[in-house]
Short mmCIF file of C-alpha atoms and ligand atoms in Angstrom, two decimals:
data_model
loop_
_atom_site.label_atom_id
_atom_site.label_comp_id
_atom_site.label_asym_id
_atom_site.label_seq_id
_atom_site.Cartn_x
_atom_site.Cartn_y
_atom_site.Cartn_z
CA MET A 229 -97.43 27.71 -70.56
CA ASP A 230 -93.88 27.91 -69.18
CA GLU A 231 -91.28 25.39 -70.31
CA VAL A 232 -90.46 22.66 -67.79
CA TYR A 233 -87.18 20.79 -67.96
CA LEU A 234 -87.29 17.25 -66.54
CA ASP A 235 -84.35 15.74 -68.42
CA TYR A 236 -81.51 16.27 -65.94
CA ASN A 237 -80.12 12.80 -66.67
CA GLY A 238 -79.68 13.90 -70.28
CA SER A 239 -77.93 17.10 -69.23
CA ALA A 240 -78.47 19.27 -66.16
CA PRO A 241 -78.68 23.06 -66.52
CA LEU A 242 -75.57 25.08 -65.72
CA ASP A 243 -75.67 26.47 -62.17
CA PRO A 244 -75.23 30.30 -62.34
CA ARG A 245 -72.63 30.03 -59.53
CA VAL A 246 -70.61 27.70 -61.75
CA ALA A 247 -70.90 30.13 -64.66
CA GLU A 248 -69.64 32.88 -62.37
CA ALA A 249 -66.65 30.78 -61.33
CA MET A 250 -65.82 30.08 -64.99
CA LEU A 251 -66.17 33.66 -66.19
CA PRO A 252 -62.68 34.95 -65.26
CA GLU A 253 -61.10 32.01 -67.09
CA LEU A 254 -63.23 32.68 -70.16
CA THR A 255 -62.79 36.43 -70.26
CA SER A 256 -59.33 37.09 -68.88
CA GLY A 257 -57.62 33.70 -68.52
CA ILE A 258 -54.55 33.69 -70.74
CA GLY A 259 -52.10 30.96 -71.52
CA ASN A 260 -51.71 27.22 -71.72
CA ALA A 261 -51.94 25.41 -68.37
CA SER A 262 -48.81 23.44 -69.22
CA SER A 263 -46.66 26.52 -69.93
CA VAL A 264 -44.10 27.36 -67.29
CA HIS A 265 -44.41 31.15 -67.48
CA ARG A 266 -46.52 33.05 -64.95
CA PHE A 267 -49.62 32.92 -67.17
CA GLY A 268 -49.38 29.16 -67.53
CA LEU A 269 -48.68 28.66 -63.84
CA ARG A 270 -51.76 30.71 -62.94
CA ARG A 271 -53.91 28.51 -65.15
CA ALA A 272 -52.30 25.33 -63.77
CA ALA A 273 -53.15 26.52 -60.24
CA ALA A 274 -56.82 26.90 -61.26
CA VAL A 275 -56.75 23.35 -62.67
CA ASP A 276 -55.14 22.02 -59.49
CA LYS A 277 -57.87 23.59 -57.36
CA ALA A 278 -60.48 21.84 -59.52
CA ARG A 279 -58.57 18.56 -59.14
CA GLU A 280 -58.86 18.94 -55.37
CA GLN A 281 -62.56 19.76 -55.56
CA VAL A 282 -63.30 16.69 -57.71
CA GLY A 283 -61.11 14.43 -55.56
CA ALA A 284 -62.86 15.67 -52.41
CA LEU A 285 -66.32 14.96 -53.84
CA ILE A 286 -65.53 11.31 -54.53
CA GLY A 287 -63.18 10.64 -51.64
CA THR A 288 -59.84 10.30 -53.34
CA ARG A 289 -56.55 12.10 -53.81
CA PRO A 290 -56.41 14.94 -56.36
CA SER A 291 -53.50 13.45 -58.28
CA GLY A 292 -55.70 10.56 -59.40
CA VAL A 293 -58.02 12.91 -61.32
CA LEU A 294 -57.44 12.99 -65.11
CA PHE A 295 -59.47 15.65 -66.85
CA CYS A 296 -60.97 14.86 -70.24
CA SER A 297 -63.92 15.79 -72.44
CA GLY A 298 -66.61 13.89 -70.56
CA ALA A 299 -67.71 10.47 -69.42
CA THR A 300 -67.74 9.07 -72.96
CA GLU A 301 -64.02 9.71 -73.22
CA ALA A 302 -63.38 8.60 -69.63
CA ASN A 303 -65.11 5.26 -70.27
CA ASN A 304 -63.20 4.77 -73.53
CA LEU A 305 -59.92 5.62 -71.85
CA ALA A 306 -60.60 3.20 -68.99
CA LEU A 307 -61.47 0.21 -71.15
CA LEU A 308 -59.28 0.74 -74.21
CA GLY A 309 -56.41 2.03 -72.09
CA LEU A 310 -56.45 -0.99 -69.77
CA ALA A 311 -56.82 -3.47 -72.62
CA GLU A 312 -53.93 -1.90 -74.50
CA ALA A 313 -51.55 -2.33 -71.58
CA ALA A 314 -52.86 -5.67 -70.28
CA PRO A 315 -50.68 -8.76 -69.95
CA PRO A 316 -51.76 -11.46 -72.47
CA GLU A 317 -53.10 -13.74 -69.75
CA ARG A 318 -55.63 -11.12 -68.65
CA ASN A 319 -57.70 -10.61 -71.75
CA ARG A 320 -61.31 -10.77 -70.57
CA ILE A 321 -63.60 -7.86 -69.74
CA ILE A 322 -66.96 -8.16 -67.97
CA ILE A 323 -69.55 -5.42 -68.31
CA SER A 324 -73.10 -5.29 -67.02
CA ALA A 325 -76.03 -5.56 -69.43
CA THR A 326 -77.27 -2.06 -68.65
CA GLU A 327 -74.07 -0.09 -69.23
CA HIS A 328 -74.09 3.14 -71.23
CA ALA A 329 -73.13 2.92 -74.91
CA SER A 330 -69.77 4.51 -74.07
CA VAL A 331 -68.90 1.36 -72.10
CA ARG A 332 -70.70 -1.15 -74.35
CA LYS A 333 -69.33 0.08 -77.67
CA PRO A 334 -65.60 0.21 -76.80
CA SER A 335 -65.95 -3.24 -75.22
CA GLN A 336 -67.59 -4.59 -78.38
CA TRP A 337 -64.85 -2.96 -80.42
CA LEU A 338 -62.15 -4.68 -78.34
CA HIS A 339 -64.02 -7.96 -78.80
CA THR A 340 -64.29 -7.65 -82.59
CA GLN A 341 -60.64 -6.58 -82.86
CA GLY A 342 -59.66 -9.71 -80.93
CA THR A 343 -57.93 -7.63 -78.25
CA ALA A 344 -60.20 -8.82 -75.43
CA LYS A 345 -63.06 -11.21 -74.88
CA VAL A 346 -66.15 -9.57 -73.46
CA ASP A 347 -68.78 -11.14 -71.22
CA VAL A 348 -72.00 -9.41 -70.32
CA VAL A 349 -73.43 -9.99 -66.87
CA GLY A 350 -77.20 -9.82 -66.57
CA VAL A 351 -79.31 -7.70 -64.24
CA THR A 352 -82.18 -8.65 -61.96
CA PRO A 353 -85.77 -7.59 -62.76
CA GLY A 354 -85.08 -4.74 -60.31
CA GLY A 355 -82.41 -3.47 -62.71
CA TYR A 356 -79.24 -4.01 -60.70
CA VAL A 357 -76.37 -6.30 -61.59
CA ASN A 358 -76.77 -9.98 -60.73
CA LEU A 359 -73.88 -10.67 -58.36
CA ASP A 360 -74.19 -14.46 -58.49
CA GLU A 361 -73.89 -14.34 -62.26
CA LEU A 362 -70.92 -12.00 -61.96
CA GLU A 363 -69.17 -14.30 -59.53
CA ALA A 364 -69.71 -17.27 -61.85
CA LEU A 365 -68.21 -15.38 -64.79
CA LEU A 366 -65.09 -14.26 -62.94
CA GLY A 367 -61.74 -15.99 -63.34
CA PRO A 368 -58.01 -15.26 -63.29
CA ASP A 369 -58.12 -14.10 -66.93
CA VAL A 370 -60.42 -11.15 -66.14
CA LEU A 371 -58.77 -7.77 -66.54
CA VAL A 372 -61.58 -5.46 -65.51
CA VAL A 373 -65.23 -5.51 -64.48
CA SER A 374 -67.23 -2.44 -65.50
CA VAL A 375 -70.37 -1.75 -63.48
CA MET A 376 -72.11 1.61 -63.47
CA ALA A 377 -73.05 3.24 -60.16
CA ALA A 378 -76.54 4.35 -61.15
CA ASN A 379 -78.46 3.68 -64.33
CA SER A 380 -79.33 6.72 -66.40
CA GLU A 381 -82.73 5.41 -67.50
CA THR A 382 -84.09 3.89 -64.30
CA GLY A 383 -81.88 5.52 -61.65
CA VAL A 384 -81.37 2.06 -60.10
CA LEU A 385 -78.19 1.77 -58.01
CA ASN A 386 -75.80 -1.12 -58.50
CA PRO A 387 -74.06 -3.04 -55.69
CA VAL A 388 -70.70 -1.60 -56.77
CA THR A 389 -68.91 -2.36 -53.49
CA GLN A 390 -69.74 -6.06 -53.74
CA ALA A 391 -68.89 -6.11 -57.46
CA ALA A 392 -65.48 -4.62 -56.58
CA GLU A 393 -64.92 -7.26 -53.89
CA HIS A 394 -65.72 -10.03 -56.38
CA ALA A 395 -63.45 -8.49 -59.04
CA HIS A 396 -60.57 -8.03 -56.61
CA ALA A 397 -60.87 -11.63 -55.42
CA VAL A 398 -59.60 -12.76 -58.85
CA GLY A 399 -57.11 -9.93 -59.23
CA ALA A 400 -59.30 -7.94 -61.65
CA MET A 401 -59.96 -4.21 -61.47
CA LEU A 402 -63.30 -2.52 -61.01
CA HIS A 403 -64.22 0.34 -63.30
CA CYS A 404 -67.33 2.28 -62.34
CA ASP A 405 -69.15 4.69 -64.64
CA ALA A 406 -70.48 6.91 -61.86
CA THR A 407 -71.70 9.64 -64.21
CA GLN A 408 -75.29 9.68 -62.93
CA MET A 409 -74.47 9.16 -59.28
CA VAL A 410 -71.65 11.58 -58.56
CA GLY A 411 -73.08 14.77 -57.09
CA ARG A 412 -76.54 13.25 -56.57
CA LEU A 413 -75.82 10.73 -53.81
CA PRO A 414 -72.67 10.22 -51.73
CA PHE A 415 -70.11 8.26 -53.74
CA ASN A 416 -66.71 7.63 -52.18
CA MET A 417 -64.54 5.62 -54.56
CA THR A 418 -62.15 4.57 -51.80
CA GLU A 419 -64.95 3.16 -49.65
CA VAL A 420 -66.58 1.54 -52.68
CA GLY A 421 -63.26 -0.02 -53.69
CA ALA A 422 -63.41 1.19 -57.30
CA ASP A 423 -60.09 1.33 -59.15
CA LEU A 424 -61.27 3.65 -61.93
CA VAL A 425 -64.26 6.01 -61.92
CA SER A 426 -65.76 8.00 -64.79
CA LEU A 427 -67.70 11.20 -64.19
CA SER A 428 -69.11 14.06 -66.20
CA SER A 429 -69.58 17.72 -65.37
CA HIS A 430 -72.88 18.35 -67.15
CA LYS A 431 -74.78 15.83 -65.04
CA MET A 432 -73.99 17.88 -61.92
CA CYS A 433 -74.93 21.35 -63.17
CA GLY A 434 -71.47 22.05 -64.56
CA PRO A 435 -70.60 22.81 -68.20
CA THR A 436 -70.88 20.20 -70.97
CA GLY A 437 -67.75 18.83 -72.63
CA VAL A 438 -65.65 18.20 -69.56
CA GLY A 439 -65.33 15.22 -67.24
CA ALA A 440 -62.76 13.04 -65.58
CA LEU A 441 -61.40 9.56 -65.28
CA VAL A 442 -60.27 9.10 -61.70
CA GLY A 443 -57.97 6.27 -60.73
CA THR A 444 -56.03 4.78 -57.89
CA ARG A 445 -52.25 4.98 -58.19
CA SER A 446 -52.05 1.30 -59.11
CA ALA A 447 -54.87 1.46 -61.72
CA LEU A 448 -53.37 4.50 -63.45
CA ALA A 449 -50.02 2.71 -63.60
CA GLN A 450 -51.73 -0.05 -65.61
CA LEU A 451 -53.37 2.32 -68.10
CA SER A 452 -52.15 3.26 -71.58
CA SER A 453 -53.11 6.51 -73.26
CA ILE A 454 -55.53 6.34 -76.18
CA ILE A 455 -54.88 9.91 -77.38
CA HIS A 456 -51.24 10.48 -78.17
CA GLY A 457 -49.61 13.88 -78.15
CA GLY A 458 -48.03 16.30 -75.71
CA ALA A 459 -48.35 13.96 -72.69
CA HIS A 460 -50.67 16.10 -70.59
CA GLU A 461 -52.46 14.61 -67.59
CA ARG A 462 -49.64 12.27 -66.51
CA GLY A 463 -49.13 11.25 -70.12
CA LEU A 464 -52.56 9.59 -70.13
CA ARG A 465 -54.62 12.23 -71.91
CA SER A 466 -52.84 14.52 -74.29
CA GLY A 467 -54.36 17.82 -75.32
CA SER A 468 -54.20 21.36 -73.90
CA LEU A 469 -56.47 21.55 -70.90
CA ASN A 470 -59.90 23.16 -71.16
CA VAL A 471 -59.24 25.39 -68.15
CA ALA A 472 -62.60 27.20 -68.04
CA GLY A 473 -64.46 23.88 -68.34
CA ILE A 474 -62.29 22.26 -65.69
CA VAL A 475 -62.81 25.19 -63.32
CA GLY A 476 -66.55 24.78 -63.97
CA LEU A 477 -66.39 21.07 -63.14
CA GLY A 478 -64.44 21.85 -59.95
CA SER A 479 -66.94 24.48 -58.89
CA ALA A 480 -69.88 22.14 -59.65
CA ALA A 481 -68.21 19.43 -57.57
CA ALA A 482 -67.64 21.81 -54.64
CA ILE A 483 -71.31 22.86 -54.67
CA CYS A 484 -72.39 19.20 -54.71
CA SER A 485 -70.06 18.42 -51.80
CA THR A 486 -71.87 20.91 -49.57
CA GLU A 487 -75.43 20.70 -50.93
CA LEU A 488 -75.83 17.09 -52.00
CA HIS A 489 -77.75 15.86 -48.96
CA THR A 490 -80.23 18.74 -48.83
CA GLU A 491 -80.72 18.64 -52.57
CA ALA A 492 -81.27 14.87 -52.63
CA ARG A 493 -84.01 15.22 -50.00
CA ALA A 494 -85.76 18.08 -51.78
CA VAL A 495 -85.54 16.46 -55.20
CA SER A 496 -86.76 13.05 -54.05
CA ARG A 497 -89.76 14.71 -52.37
CA LEU A 498 -90.68 16.35 -55.68
CA ARG A 499 -90.08 13.12 -57.63
CA ASP A 500 -92.35 11.22 -55.25
CA LYS A 501 -94.98 13.91 -55.59
CA LEU A 502 -94.79 13.62 -59.36
CA VAL A 503 -95.22 9.85 -59.28
CA ALA A 504 -98.06 10.06 -56.75
CA GLY A 505 -99.84 12.66 -58.88
CA LEU A 506 -99.59 10.50 -62.00
CA VAL A 507 -100.73 7.36 -60.20
CA GLU A 508 -103.68 9.17 -58.65
CA ALA A 509 -104.87 10.70 -61.93
CA LEU A 510 -104.31 7.68 -64.14
CA ALA A 511 -105.39 5.03 -61.63
CA GLY A 512 -104.00 1.53 -62.17
CA ASP A 513 -102.47 2.05 -65.60
CA VAL A 514 -99.18 3.45 -64.39
CA SER A 515 -96.20 1.53 -63.03
CA GLU A 516 -92.62 2.27 -62.13
CA ASN A 517 -89.71 0.31 -63.61
CA GLY A 518 -86.81 -0.86 -61.48
CA ASP A 519 -86.38 -1.36 -57.77
CA THR A 520 -87.71 1.87 -56.28
CA SER A 521 -86.04 1.17 -52.93
CA ARG A 522 -82.56 1.63 -54.40
CA ARG A 523 -82.39 4.40 -56.93
CA LEU A 524 -81.30 7.98 -57.52
CA PRO A 525 -83.44 10.60 -55.77
CA ASN A 526 -84.21 12.43 -59.03
CA THR A 527 -85.29 9.70 -61.45
CA ALA A 528 -88.56 7.94 -62.22
CA SER A 529 -88.94 5.47 -65.08
CA ILE A 530 -92.67 5.23 -65.64
CA ARG A 531 -94.72 2.94 -67.83
CA PHE A 532 -98.02 4.34 -69.05
CA CYS A 533 -99.82 1.18 -70.14
CA GLY A 534 -101.49 1.47 -73.54
CA ALA A 535 -99.76 4.73 -74.50
CA ASP A 536 -96.75 4.94 -76.80
CA ALA A 537 -94.02 6.83 -74.93
CA GLU A 538 -92.73 8.74 -77.98
CA ALA A 539 -96.25 10.02 -78.63
CA VAL A 540 -96.73 10.90 -74.95
CA MET A 541 -93.41 12.73 -74.87
CA HIS A 542 -94.28 14.86 -77.93
CA ASN A 543 -97.73 15.64 -76.59
CA MET A 544 -96.28 16.75 -73.25
CA ASP A 545 -94.49 19.71 -74.80
CA PRO A 546 -93.39 22.21 -73.33
CA VAL A 547 -92.52 19.73 -70.58
CA ALA A 548 -89.26 18.00 -71.57
CA VAL A 549 -88.83 14.34 -70.65
CA SER A 550 -87.21 11.45 -72.49
CA THR A 551 -87.68 7.85 -73.54
CA GLY A 552 -84.99 5.19 -73.62
CA SER A 553 -85.79 4.28 -77.21
CA ALA A 554 -83.01 4.71 -79.70
CA CYS A 555 -83.10 5.31 -83.41
CA SER A 556 -80.99 2.67 -85.09
CA SER A 557 -80.80 2.27 -88.89
CA GLY A 558 -83.97 4.30 -89.30
CA ALA A 559 -86.01 2.05 -86.98
CA ILE A 560 -86.99 2.92 -83.44
CA GLU A 561 -85.56 0.36 -81.04
CA PRO A 562 -86.83 -0.13 -77.48
CA SER A 563 -84.52 0.64 -74.56
CA ALA A 564 -81.86 -2.06 -74.19
CA VAL A 565 -81.77 -1.31 -70.46
CA LEU A 566 -85.45 -2.10 -69.96
CA LEU A 567 -85.26 -5.23 -72.13
CA ALA A 568 -82.26 -6.45 -70.09
CA MET A 569 -84.44 -6.11 -66.97
CA GLY A 570 -86.95 -8.48 -68.57
CA LEU A 571 -89.55 -5.94 -69.66
CA SER A 572 -91.44 -6.69 -72.87
CA ARG A 573 -90.83 -4.58 -75.98
CA GLN A 574 -94.28 -3.10 -75.48
CA ALA A 575 -93.56 -2.14 -71.87
CA ALA A 576 -90.29 -0.55 -72.98
CA PHE A 577 -92.05 1.40 -75.74
CA GLU A 578 -94.54 2.69 -73.16
CA THR A 579 -91.88 4.01 -70.75
CA VAL A 580 -91.08 7.66 -70.12
CA ARG A 581 -88.15 8.86 -68.02
CA PHE A 582 -88.62 11.84 -65.76
CA SER A 583 -85.40 13.22 -64.29
CA LEU A 584 -85.50 16.18 -61.94
CA GLY A 585 -82.80 18.27 -60.36
CA ARG A 586 -81.54 21.32 -58.53
CA PHE A 587 -83.83 23.88 -60.13
CA THR A 588 -87.04 21.84 -60.34
CA THR A 589 -89.93 23.56 -58.56
CA GLU A 590 -93.22 22.44 -57.05
CA ALA A 591 -95.12 24.43 -59.70
CA GLU A 592 -93.20 22.64 -62.47
CA ILE A 593 -94.17 19.29 -61.00
CA GLN A 594 -97.84 20.31 -61.08
CA THR A 595 -97.47 21.35 -64.74
CA ALA A 596 -95.70 18.10 -65.56
CA ILE A 597 -98.46 16.01 -63.94
CA GLN A 598 -101.14 17.93 -65.79
CA GLN A 599 -99.37 17.68 -69.16
CA ALA A 600 -98.47 14.02 -68.77
CA VAL A 601 -102.00 13.03 -67.74
CA THR A 602 -103.54 14.94 -70.66
CA ALA A 603 -100.98 13.47 -73.08
CA VAL A 604 -101.47 9.89 -71.89
CA ARG A 605 -105.26 10.18 -72.10
CA TYR A 606 -105.02 11.68 -75.58
CA VAL A 607 -102.60 9.05 -76.88
CA ARG A 608 -104.73 6.27 -75.45
CA SER A 609 -107.87 7.71 -77.01
CA MET A 610 -106.14 7.93 -80.41
CA THR A 611 -104.98 4.31 -80.12
CA GLU A 612 -108.43 3.13 -79.14
CA ALA A 613 -110.28 5.21 -81.76
CA PRO A 614 -111.76 3.16 -84.65
CA SER A 615 -109.93 3.79 -87.93
N1 PMP B 176 -72.34 7.31 -68.84
C1 PMP B 176 -73.59 7.52 -68.44
C2 PMP B 176 -74.19 6.62 -67.42
C3 PMP B 176 -74.33 8.59 -68.96
O1 PMP B 176 -75.57 8.80 -68.54
C4 PMP B 176 -73.71 9.44 -69.92
C5 PMP B 176 -74.45 10.62 -70.50
N2 PMP B 176 -75.71 10.35 -70.99
C6 PMP B 176 -72.40 9.17 -70.31
C7 PMP B 176 -71.75 8.09 -69.75
C8 PMP B 176 -71.69 10.04 -71.32
O2 PMP B 176 -71.36 11.25 -70.74
P1 PMP B 176 -70.81 12.49 -71.56
O3 PMP B 176 -72.03 13.17 -72.11
O4 PMP B 176 -70.09 13.32 -70.58
O5 PMP B 176 -69.93 11.98 -72.63
#
């Protein structure tokens, strides 16, 4: 049986067109992009083109794009960098309960260091941030509100525009981890009103290990660097630029700019087919987590009642999916995202995430349905079997 990859939210495969765009930089690109000789200038021009491509994809000016190693670094830079430079009277950060670890952990770190107080705003059972709760938490001491655009586990979209309006009403900034949304659905940071946006190349069929923090002029002016060195990227992210990776991110962004709408339609049709196939074969024992009317076109978070998701996932091989469970101190912990939405531990342990993308085919969906149905039936039969 052929391998089937349905873990695009973990990392999407590299588009061969992106690889082709990167190849000259990898094979014959010479020099440091910050050198002023002709070699350096040539590399800087390639970086500038990528800056334009990324800016165009998310509706902002190229000079606001700071390249870095990925969304983990971008999120750390946004939160630690703002906190470092903040005036003492603005020392509170609000994050949503379903943020990625790369937003949660630096916030917790700031909290334990005593640099900032952190409040966590809850989400509705549908999985999106509770705006009433956010509004109640806001005050003149809030520095930044961090709300992700789309959740990696459920695909549920947050009301980022409204969150930004609420944040701005008290003079706070809005940081948006748009890693899962950029390139999959239209995301224009100017229209949304986000001050800082994190994105990552490998979620949009670009290379891994490169991403960007994108900011408005005013937000970048209020940011401190967290990596100190040669003052690259407007002094906010030192380190010689990964030119091939950046060119790859730019190329991936340009492809998304032209193909996003068609791809979203095709991928959501396949995702819906997958869900329908599972529901039909497994009757009433399947349900979807999160508000399905507002989510990414490629994601389905599915609970198979009575079947442990880790066991289902392993029995589905060679179809690759994922669960939101995390291994912490040797114990398997249920997904914090699903618990925050009010799901029981059992429901969380029975949830599998399917995430599709650009190269997913109809035939792969049929294989995935067949493998998932067989795996779920097998796991259930093992659970039910007398010992
Ligand atoms: N934020 C979100 C929402 C993510 O899904 C991920 C990747 N799983 C990250 C941040 C981290 O991205 P990177 O791998 O580029 O560090």
